[in-house]
mmCIF file of C-alpha atoms in Angstrom:
data_model
loop_
_atom_site.group_PDB
_atom_site.id
_atom_site.type_symbol
_atom_site.label_atom_id
_atom_site.label_comp_id
_atom_site.label_asym_id
_atom_site.label_seq_id
_atom_site.Cartn_x
_atom_site.Cartn_y
_atom_site.Cartn_z
ATOM 1 C CA MET A 1448 85.092 101.810 80.494
ATOM 2 C CA SER A 1449 88.894 101.691 79.086
ATOM 3 C CA ARG A 1450 90.364 105.029 78.138
ATOM 4 C CA PRO A 1451 91.888 105.375 74.675
ATOM 5 C CA THR A 1452 95.379 104.309 74.417
ATOM 6 C CA GLU A 1453 98.026 104.804 71.830
ATOM 7 C CA THR A 1454 97.146 101.964 70.059
ATOM 8 C CA THR A 1455 93.557 102.489 70.141
ATOM 9 C CA ILE A 1456 91.196 103.116 66.877
ATOM 10 C CA ARG A 1457 87.749 102.109 67.537
ATOM 11 C CA THR A 1458 84.990 101.838 64.953
ATOM 12 C CA GLU A 1459 81.968 102.619 66.899
ATOM 13 C CA VAL A 1460 80.788 106.356 66.737
ATOM 14 C CA LEU A 1461 82.603 108.524 69.549
ATOM 15 C CA SER A 1462 79.599 109.430 71.697
ATOM 16 C CA ALA A 1463 78.792 105.638 72.008
ATOM 17 C CA GLN A 1464 82.212 105.361 73.810
ATOM 18 C CA TYR A 1465 81.222 107.515 76.644
ATOM 19 C CA GLN A 1466 78.344 107.659 79.259
ATOM 20 C CA GLY A 1467 78.037 111.245 79.361
ATOM 21 C CA VAL A 1468 79.145 114.328 77.464
ATOM 22 C CA ILE A 1469 79.892 117.744 78.841
ATOM 23 C CA CYS A 1470 79.498 120.435 75.963
ATOM 24 C CA ASP A 1471 80.452 123.979 75.398
ATOM 25 C CA LEU A 1472 78.056 126.242 73.814
ATOM 26 C CA ASP A 1473 79.535 129.463 72.244
ATOM 27 C CA GLY A 1474 81.542 128.219 69.050
ATOM 28 C CA VAL A 1475 80.328 124.619 69.575
ATOM 29 C CA VAL A 1476 76.627 124.693 69.314
ATOM 30 C CA TYR A 1477 75.979 128.372 68.317
ATOM 31 C CA ARG A 1478 77.596 131.574 67.322
ATOM 32 C CA GLY A 1479 75.416 134.131 69.043
ATOM 33 C CA ALA A 1480 71.971 133.513 67.686
ATOM 34 C CA THR A 1481 73.057 131.278 64.683
ATOM 35 C CA PRO A 1482 73.376 127.596 65.063
ATOM 36 C CA VAL A 1483 76.809 125.825 64.079
ATOM 37 C CA PRO A 1484 75.835 123.838 60.956
ATOM 38 C CA GLY A 1485 75.074 120.126 62.116
ATOM 39 C CA ALA A 1486 75.673 120.843 65.765
ATOM 40 C CA VAL A 1487 71.927 120.755 66.714
ATOM 41 C CA ASP A 1488 71.170 117.583 64.937
ATOM 42 C CA ALA A 1489 74.322 115.956 66.696
ATOM 43 C CA VAL A 1490 73.104 116.714 69.967
ATOM 44 C CA ASN A 1491 69.626 115.568 69.478
ATOM 45 C CA GLN A 1492 71.094 112.094 68.106
ATOM 46 C CA VAL A 1493 73.296 111.758 71.113
ATOM 47 C CA THR A 1494 70.434 112.109 73.542
ATOM 48 C CA THR A 1495 68.137 109.977 71.333
ATOM 49 C CA ASP A 1496 70.980 107.249 71.874
ATOM 50 C CA GLY A 1497 70.426 107.645 75.579
ATOM 51 C CA ILE A 1498 73.604 109.489 76.277
ATOM 52 C CA PRO A 1499 73.035 112.586 78.558
ATOM 53 C CA VAL A 1500 74.510 116.018 77.722
ATOM 54 C CA VAL A 1501 75.382 118.711 80.185
ATOM 55 C CA PHE A 1502 76.202 122.109 78.563
ATOM 56 C CA ALA A 1503 78.685 123.761 80.633
ATOM 57 C CA THR A 1504 79.295 127.326 79.484
ATOM 58 C CA ASN A 1505 81.832 129.944 80.956
ATOM 59 C CA ASN A 1506 79.475 132.593 79.508
ATOM 60 C CA ALA A 1507 77.839 133.746 82.994
ATOM 61 C CA SER A 1508 75.477 136.367 81.373
ATOM 62 C CA ARG A 1509 72.384 134.209 80.999
ATOM 63 C CA SER A 1510 70.706 131.996 83.507
ATOM 64 C CA PRO A 1511 70.390 128.268 82.603
ATOM 65 C CA ASP A 1512 66.684 128.519 81.883
ATOM 66 C CA THR A 1513 67.327 131.319 79.441
ATOM 67 C CA VAL A 1514 70.042 129.344 77.681
ATOM 68 C CA GLY A 1515 67.747 126.400 77.590
ATOM 69 C CA ASP A 1516 65.122 128.446 75.929
ATOM 70 C CA HIS A 1517 67.507 129.473 73.324
ATOM 71 C CA LEU A 1518 68.770 125.979 72.745
ATOM 72 C CA ARG A 1519 65.064 124.741 72.331
ATOM 73 C CA GLU A 1520 64.551 127.558 69.859
ATOM 74 C CA LEU A 1521 67.544 126.237 67.881
ATOM 75 C CA GLY A 1522 65.740 122.947 67.877
ATOM 76 C CA ILE A 1523 67.350 120.949 70.515
ATOM 77 C CA GLY A 1524 64.056 119.582 71.733
ATOM 78 C CA ARG A 1525 64.406 115.969 73.130
ATOM 79 C CA PRO A 1526 65.052 115.416 77.147
ATOM 80 C CA GLY A 1527 68.423 114.339 78.368
ATOM 81 C CA TRP A 1528 70.062 117.475 78.509
ATOM 82 C CA SER A 1529 70.669 120.253 81.100
ATOM 83 C CA VAL A 1530 72.784 123.483 81.379
ATOM 84 C CA VAL A 1531 75.320 124.840 83.935
ATOM 85 C CA THR A 1532 76.766 128.067 83.916
ATOM 86 C CA SER A 1533 80.185 129.561 85.452
ATOM 87 C CA SER A 1534 77.917 131.977 87.496
ATOM 88 C CA GLN A 1535 76.564 128.595 89.137
ATOM 89 C CA ALA A 1536 79.920 127.634 89.948
ATOM 90 C CA ALA A 1537 80.877 130.796 91.376
ATOM 91 C CA ALA A 1538 77.865 130.960 93.618
ATOM 92 C CA ALA A 1539 78.555 127.260 94.828
ATOM 93 C CA TYR A 1540 82.036 128.347 95.609
ATOM 94 C CA LEU A 1541 80.879 131.263 97.823
ATOM 95 C CA ALA A 1542 77.937 129.237 99.316
ATOM 96 C CA GLU A 1543 80.361 126.930 101.035
ATOM 97 C CA ARG A 1544 82.345 129.797 102.657
ATOM 98 C CA LEU A 1545 79.506 132.503 103.569
ATOM 99 C CA PRO A 1546 76.451 132.404 105.700
ATOM 100 C CA ARG A 1547 73.031 132.465 103.976
ATOM 101 C CA GLN A 1548 71.818 135.831 102.808
ATOM 102 C CA THR A 1549 75.169 137.401 102.877
ATOM 103 C CA PRO A 1550 75.264 140.491 100.629
ATOM 104 C CA VAL A 1551 77.346 139.830 97.386
ATOM 105 C CA TYR A 1552 78.037 142.438 94.514
ATOM 106 C CA ALA A 1553 76.799 140.958 91.360
ATOM 107 C CA VAL A 1554 78.401 142.413 88.167
ATOM 108 C CA GLY A 1555 77.264 140.969 84.728
ATOM 109 C CA GLY A 1556 74.006 139.622 83.069
ATOM 110 C CA PRO A 1557 70.946 138.293 85.027
ATOM 111 C CA GLY A 1558 72.548 134.896 85.321
ATOM 112 C CA VAL A 1559 74.948 136.290 87.880
ATOM 113 C CA ALA A 1560 72.272 137.431 90.259
ATOM 114 C CA GLN A 1561 70.056 134.436 89.805
ATOM 115 C CA ALA A 1562 72.686 131.940 90.563
ATOM 116 C CA LEU A 1563 73.543 133.733 93.859
ATOM 117 C CA THR A 1564 69.937 133.795 94.939
ATOM 118 C CA GLU A 1565 69.556 129.974 94.134
ATOM 119 C CA VAL A 1566 72.159 129.135 96.934
ATOM 120 C CA GLY A 1567 70.569 131.663 99.236
ATOM 121 C CA LEU A 1568 72.932 134.617 98.975
ATOM 122 C CA ALA A 1569 71.779 138.281 98.458
ATOM 123 C CA PRO A 1570 72.880 139.682 95.113
ATOM 124 C CA VAL A 1571 73.514 143.409 95.300
ATOM 125 C CA ARG A 1572 73.530 145.632 92.239
ATOM 126 C CA VAL A 1573 75.917 148.769 91.861
ATOM 127 C CA SER A 1574 73.168 151.326 92.974
ATOM 128 C CA GLU A 1575 72.583 149.300 96.108
ATOM 129 C CA VAL A 1576 76.248 148.851 97.208
ATOM 130 C CA ALA A 1577 76.470 152.066 99.401
ATOM 131 C CA GLY A 1578 75.700 151.237 102.797
ATOM 132 C CA THR A 1579 75.797 147.670 102.270
ATOM 133 C CA SER A 1580 78.291 145.225 103.892
ATOM 134 C CA VAL A 1581 79.182 143.551 100.888
ATOM 135 C CA GLU A 1582 81.400 140.506 101.647
ATOM 136 C CA ALA A 1583 82.377 139.237 98.072
ATOM 137 C CA VAL A 1584 82.093 140.272 94.388
ATOM 138 C CA VAL A 1585 81.266 137.919 91.554
ATOM 139 C CA GLN A 1586 82.176 139.246 88.089
ATOM 140 C CA GLY A 1587 80.592 137.707 85.104
ATOM 141 C CA LEU A 1588 80.040 138.928 81.636
ATOM 142 C CA GLY A 1589 77.072 141.038 80.644
ATOM 143 C CA ILE A 1590 76.293 143.168 77.529
ATOM 144 C CA ASP A 1591 75.426 146.270 79.641
ATOM 145 C CA VAL A 1592 78.560 146.328 82.248
ATOM 146 C CA THR A 1593 79.375 149.860 82.726
ATOM 147 C CA TRP A 1594 82.650 151.811 83.776
ATOM 148 C CA ARG A 1595 80.697 152.645 87.281
ATOM 149 C CA GLU A 1596 80.257 148.845 87.806
ATOM 150 C CA LEU A 1597 83.904 147.879 87.068
ATOM 151 C CA ALA A 1598 85.144 150.972 88.994
ATOM 152 C CA GLU A 1599 82.815 149.427 92.175
ATOM 153 C CA VAL A 1600 84.707 146.064 91.695
ATOM 154 C CA ALA A 1601 87.968 147.669 91.811
ATOM 155 C CA HIS A 1602 87.209 149.842 95.180
ATOM 156 C CA LEU A 1603 85.841 146.936 96.828
ATOM 157 C CA VAL A 1604 88.438 144.275 96.035
ATOM 158 C CA GLN A 1605 91.247 146.799 96.525
ATOM 159 C CA GLY A 1606 89.884 147.076 100.102
ATOM 160 C CA GLY A 1607 89.905 143.314 100.851
ATOM 161 C CA THR A 1608 86.746 142.092 99.439
ATOM 162 C CA THR A 1609 86.675 138.480 98.054
ATOM 163 C CA TRP A 1610 86.602 138.696 94.248
ATOM 164 C CA VAL A 1611 85.442 135.929 92.237
ATOM 165 C CA ALA A 1612 85.528 135.875 88.407
ATOM 166 C CA THR A 1613 83.371 133.707 86.566
ATOM 167 C CA ASN A 1614 85.978 133.038 83.732
ATOM 168 C CA LEU A 1615 89.066 134.777 81.991
ATOM 169 C CA ASP A 1616 87.828 134.233 78.348
ATOM 170 C CA LEU A 1617 89.266 137.311 76.572
ATOM 171 C CA MET A 1618 87.225 136.584 73.623
ATOM 172 C CA LEU A 1619 83.530 135.544 72.919
ATOM 173 C CA PRO A 1620 82.764 134.130 69.519
ATOM 174 C CA THR A 1621 79.622 135.537 67.916
ATOM 175 C CA SER A 1622 77.884 135.505 64.705
ATOM 176 C CA ARG A 1623 79.578 138.784 63.764
ATOM 177 C CA GLY A 1624 82.945 137.533 64.851
ATOM 178 C CA PRO A 1625 84.902 137.740 68.032
ATOM 179 C CA ALA A 1626 83.894 140.338 70.794
ATOM 180 C CA PRO A 1627 85.398 140.913 74.196
ATOM 181 C CA GLY A 1628 84.828 138.512 76.701
ATOM 182 C CA ASN A 1629 84.689 138.585 80.549
ATOM 183 C CA GLY A 1630 88.419 138.200 80.700
ATOM 184 C CA ALA A 1631 88.758 141.564 78.945
ATOM 185 C CA LEU A 1632 86.480 143.327 81.498
ATOM 186 C CA VAL A 1633 88.276 141.535 84.426
ATOM 187 C CA ALA A 1634 91.632 142.424 83.075
ATOM 188 C CA ALA A 1635 90.443 146.143 83.065
ATOM 189 C CA VAL A 1636 89.893 145.930 86.725
ATOM 190 C CA GLN A 1637 93.271 144.339 87.289
ATOM 191 C CA THR A 1638 95.081 146.944 85.457
ATOM 192 C CA ALA A 1639 93.752 149.399 88.158
ATOM 193 C CA THR A 1640 94.475 147.373 91.158
ATOM 194 C CA THR A 1641 96.996 145.077 92.624
ATOM 195 C CA VAL A 1642 94.422 142.205 93.126
ATOM 196 C CA ARG A 1643 93.808 139.028 91.195
ATOM 197 C CA PRO A 1644 90.465 137.104 91.487
ATOM 198 C CA HIS A 1645 89.604 133.494 92.169
ATOM 199 C CA VAL A 1646 88.447 132.173 88.923
ATOM 200 C CA VAL A 1647 85.910 129.295 88.809
ATOM 201 C CA GLY A 1648 85.314 128.773 85.156
ATOM 202 C CA LYS A 1649 87.134 126.772 82.553
ATOM 203 C CA PRO A 1650 90.081 125.734 82.548
ATOM 204 C CA GLY A 1651 89.604 125.410 86.275
ATOM 205 C CA ALA A 1652 88.043 122.281 87.567
ATOM 206 C CA ALA A 1653 84.871 123.472 89.476
ATOM 207 C CA LEU A 1654 82.764 123.783 86.373
ATOM 208 C CA PHE A 1655 83.626 120.346 85.298
ATOM 209 C CA VAL A 1656 82.961 119.001 88.683
ATOM 210 C CA LEU A 1657 79.565 120.609 88.800
ATOM 211 C CA ALA A 1658 78.708 119.216 85.305
ATOM 212 C CA ARG A 1659 79.975 115.768 86.048
ATOM 213 C CA SER A 1660 77.839 115.802 88.997
ATOM 214 C CA ARG A 1661 74.691 116.376 87.010
ATOM 215 C CA LEU A 1662 75.605 113.649 84.692
ATOM 216 C CA GLY A 1663 76.656 111.022 87.367
ATOM 217 C CA THR A 1664 79.254 109.757 85.624
ATOM 218 C CA GLU A 1665 82.979 108.807 86.393
ATOM 219 C CA GLN A 1666 85.927 110.552 84.872
ATOM 220 C CA ALA A 1667 86.716 107.972 82.359
ATOM 221 C CA GLU A 1668 83.027 107.819 81.266
ATOM 222 C CA THR A 1669 82.871 111.452 80.198
ATOM 223 C CA LEU A 1670 83.729 113.261 77.258
ATOM 224 C CA VAL A 1671 84.196 117.044 76.972
ATOM 225 C CA CYS A 1672 83.378 118.818 73.763
ATOM 226 C CA GLY A 1673 84.868 122.501 73.125
ATOM 227 C CA ASP A 1674 86.068 124.892 70.693
ATOM 228 C CA ARG A 1675 88.848 126.630 72.834
ATOM 229 C CA LEU A 1676 92.259 125.158 73.696
ATOM 230 C CA ASP A 1677 92.948 127.388 76.485
ATOM 231 C CA THR A 1678 89.683 126.579 78.405
ATOM 232 C CA ASP A 1679 87.961 123.735 77.318
ATOM 233 C CA ILE A 1680 90.860 121.306 76.428
ATOM 234 C CA GLU A 1681 93.416 122.362 79.075
ATOM 235 C CA GLY A 1682 90.527 122.235 81.614
ATOM 236 C CA ALA A 1683 89.525 118.720 80.510
ATOM 237 C CA ASN A 1684 93.068 117.687 80.812
ATOM 238 C CA ALA A 1685 93.471 119.161 84.321
ATOM 239 C CA ALA A 1686 90.219 117.451 85.193
ATOM 240 C CA GLY A 1687 91.345 114.075 84.007
ATOM 241 C CA LEU A 1688 88.719 113.917 81.308
ATOM 242 C CA ASP A 1689 88.838 113.047 77.572
ATOM 243 C CA SER A 1690 87.993 115.621 75.031
ATOM 244 C CA LEU A 1691 87.020 116.374 71.558
ATOM 245 C CA LEU A 1692 88.131 119.699 70.077
ATOM 246 C CA VAL A 1693 85.794 121.051 67.440
ATOM 247 C CA LEU A 1694 87.094 123.576 64.868
ATOM 248 C CA SER A 1695 83.907 125.441 64.552
ATOM 249 C CA GLY A 1696 84.726 128.100 66.954
ATOM 250 C CA ALA A 1697 87.882 129.813 68.400
ATOM 251 C CA SER A 1698 90.517 127.371 67.601
ATOM 252 C CA ARG A 1699 91.780 126.473 63.988
ATOM 253 C CA LEU A 1700 93.788 123.834 62.845
ATOM 254 C CA GLN A 1701 97.255 125.701 63.244
ATOM 255 C CA ASP A 1702 96.385 126.449 66.838
ATOM 256 C CA LEU A 1703 95.662 122.930 67.492
ATOM 257 C CA ALA A 1704 98.706 121.743 65.709
ATOM 258 C CA PHE A 1705 100.937 124.052 67.810
ATOM 259 C CA ALA A 1706 99.286 123.459 71.175
ATOM 260 C CA ALA A 1707 101.458 122.798 74.072
ATOM 261 C CA PRO A 1708 100.905 119.297 75.648
ATOM 262 C CA SER A 1709 98.661 120.572 78.449
ATOM 263 C CA ALA A 1710 96.164 121.690 75.748
ATOM 264 C CA ARG A 1711 96.262 118.761 73.455
ATOM 265 C CA PRO A 1712 92.738 117.092 73.060
ATOM 266 C CA THR A 1713 92.027 113.271 72.773
ATOM 267 C CA TYR A 1714 89.994 113.687 69.424
ATOM 268 C CA VAL A 1715 89.361 116.489 67.014
ATOM 269 C CA ALA A 1716 86.521 117.038 64.476
ATOM 270 C CA SER A 1717 85.472 119.926 62.144
ATOM 271 C CA ASP A 1718 82.282 120.325 64.207
ATOM 272 C CA LEU A 1719 80.007 118.531 66.588
ATOM 273 C CA THR A 1720 79.127 116.002 64.000
ATOM 274 C CA GLY A 1721 82.255 114.306 65.197
ATOM 275 C CA LEU A 1722 80.314 112.737 67.983
ATOM 276 C CA LEU A 1723 78.601 110.713 65.509
ATOM 277 C CA GLU A 1724 81.720 109.293 63.690
ATOM 278 C CA PRO A 1725 84.243 106.864 64.795
ATOM 279 C CA GLY A 1726 86.844 108.611 67.163
ATOM 280 C CA VAL A 1727 90.490 108.517 66.023
ATOM 281 C CA CYS A 1728 92.458 108.896 68.960
ATOM 282 C CA LEU A 1729 95.130 111.611 68.168
ATOM 283 C CA ARG A 1730 97.617 109.436 69.857
ATOM 284 C CA ALA A 1731 96.708 106.567 67.605
ATOM 285 C CA ALA A 1732 96.229 108.407 64.368
ATOM 286 C CA PRO A 1733 97.803 106.668 61.326
ATOM 287 C CA GLY A 1734 101.183 107.946 60.440
ATOM 288 C CA ASP A 1735 101.376 107.047 56.731
ATOM 289 C CA LEU A 1736 98.780 109.632 55.515
ATOM 290 C CA VAL A 1737 100.987 112.778 56.193
ATOM 291 C CA GLU A 1738 104.434 113.403 55.389
ATOM 292 C CA LEU A 1739 106.659 116.338 56.899
ATOM 293 C CA MET A 1740 108.774 117.269 53.957
ATOM 294 C CA PRO A 1741 112.569 118.534 54.398
ATOM 295 C CA ASP A 1742 111.400 122.149 54.002
ATOM 296 C CA ALA A 1743 109.198 121.587 57.030
ATOM 297 C CA VAL A 1744 105.729 121.721 54.944
ATOM 298 C CA LEU A 1745 103.103 119.100 55.638
ATOM 299 C CA HIS A 1746 102.172 117.257 52.723
ATOM 300 C CA ILE A 1747 98.930 114.870 52.546
ATOM 301 C CA ARG A 1748 99.814 111.955 50.506
ATOM 302 C CA GLY A 1749 97.039 109.410 51.726
ATOM 303 C CA ASP A 1750 93.596 108.817 50.527
ATOM 304 C CA ALA A 1751 91.494 108.297 53.621
ATOM 305 C CA GLU A 1752 88.399 109.408 55.460
ATOM 306 C CA ARG A 1753 88.484 113.127 56.298
ATOM 307 C CA GLY A 1754 88.551 112.511 60.296
ATOM 308 C CA ARG A 1755 91.512 110.148 59.740
ATOM 309 C CA LEU A 1756 93.454 112.566 57.517
ATOM 310 C CA LEU A 1757 92.548 115.616 60.080
ATOM 311 C CA SER A 1758 93.833 113.395 62.951
ATOM 312 C CA SER A 1759 96.864 112.409 61.046
ATOM 313 C CA VAL A 1760 97.841 116.008 60.324
ATOM 314 C CA VAL A 1761 97.646 116.972 63.962
ATOM 315 C CA ALA A 1762 99.534 113.858 65.333
ATOM 316 C CA THR A 1763 102.289 114.300 62.621
ATOM 317 C CA THR A 1764 102.927 117.637 63.811
ATOM 318 C CA TRP A 1765 102.828 116.817 67.345
ATOM 319 C CA ALA A 1766 105.312 114.058 66.888
ATOM 320 C CA ALA A 1767 107.615 116.144 64.880
ATOM 321 C CA ARG A 1768 107.663 119.032 67.204
ATOM 322 C CA ASP A 1769 108.176 116.782 70.257
ATOM 323 C CA ALA A 1770 111.174 115.261 68.561
ATOM 324 C CA GLY A 1771 112.722 118.624 67.992
ATOM 325 C CA ARG A 1772 111.931 118.966 64.056
ATOM 326 C CA ALA A 1773 110.781 122.104 62.570
ATOM 327 C CA VAL A 1774 107.165 122.468 61.328
ATOM 328 C CA SER A 1775 106.203 125.352 58.935
ATOM 329 C CA ASP A 1776 103.904 127.894 60.545
ATOM 330 C CA ASP A 1777 103.203 129.680 57.249
ATOM 331 C CA PHE A 1778 99.677 130.777 57.391
ATOM 332 C CA GLY A 1779 99.194 129.882 53.719
ATOM 333 C CA MET A 1780 100.274 126.227 54.232
ATOM 334 C CA TRP A 1781 97.847 125.972 57.081
ATOM 335 C CA ARG A 1782 94.955 127.546 55.181
ATOM 336 C CA ARG A 1783 95.497 125.240 52.181
ATOM 337 C CA LEU A 1784 95.468 122.308 54.609
ATOM 338 C CA GLU A 1785 92.325 123.334 55.989
ATOM 339 C CA GLY A 1786 90.918 123.520 52.325
ATOM 340 C CA GLN A 1787 91.879 119.999 51.649
ATOM 341 C CA LEU A 1788 90.421 118.846 54.855
ATOM 342 C CA GLY A 1789 87.040 120.634 54.014
ATOM 343 C CA LEU A 1790 87.338 122.916 57.176
ATOM 344 C CA THR A 1791 85.234 125.558 55.773
ATOM 345 C CA ARG A 1792 84.178 128.248 58.446
ATOM 346 C CA LEU A 1793 80.466 129.477 57.635
#
């Protein structure tokens, strides 16, 4: 399968151009307990069309089974999908380096301990650390993580224990707005020590490799869907995978327009329903629909389908900035553009 080029604009729906999809969850399929509008129907249609989906999440707090139950409750009912978590990536990393039944201090939600158990390691909780020869620490997100648990991480890693962080996401999108992510808790430990963890989640390659092994696809056959430029998209680029950024979660239009080259996606859509529409490769977006005015303000002058207009806004900004031209970063201008493009955030 050929990868999109700078002259490629294909008319078939985006998902049909790939053999498998790696999809983020928080901010893409749901926000907390609330589904993102259109996302569930989009996933069901993709799997109905015979394209497998692996949900790959940096959120390590829950087990894959628990995440799967949540997805079924939201209405994702057809077969053809599975879940992998950064806890599983962390456990796989340690399983390659430690003997079976090695004690590992597990910090975070139930998903951390379960992942370690699945690969034959022995998870240890904070109340069991004293008197146990702990060889490694896995730190993941958990809503009940305490100061005592973080203090024990600091004591162990400062003493030389291997420290694996499931991810460094500073923020977790929820139905009530942003909340501290695992990266915020890892930063608290780093502030108290001189140690940096080994990170297995996005934007690293380990979680993408694990997800792609589930799909059984080659790099050029795999599409990544996510809402974060610094994890989903930057990680997809580093792993050599095409990507779709959805503007239903952490990243907004202005963030995308001003993204560094390493964090630029292949495609953009307002939400996951973009999988069911023709994909306009951002490197091939039409250049006559948006004009950069002398005062550095963007002006939509064309009349076209929303996806093409959205892609053109982004591509025009990238081209201008790469050429050294100024583009306004005025908050009001970008919010007006979002309104013109129908990028409402429910």
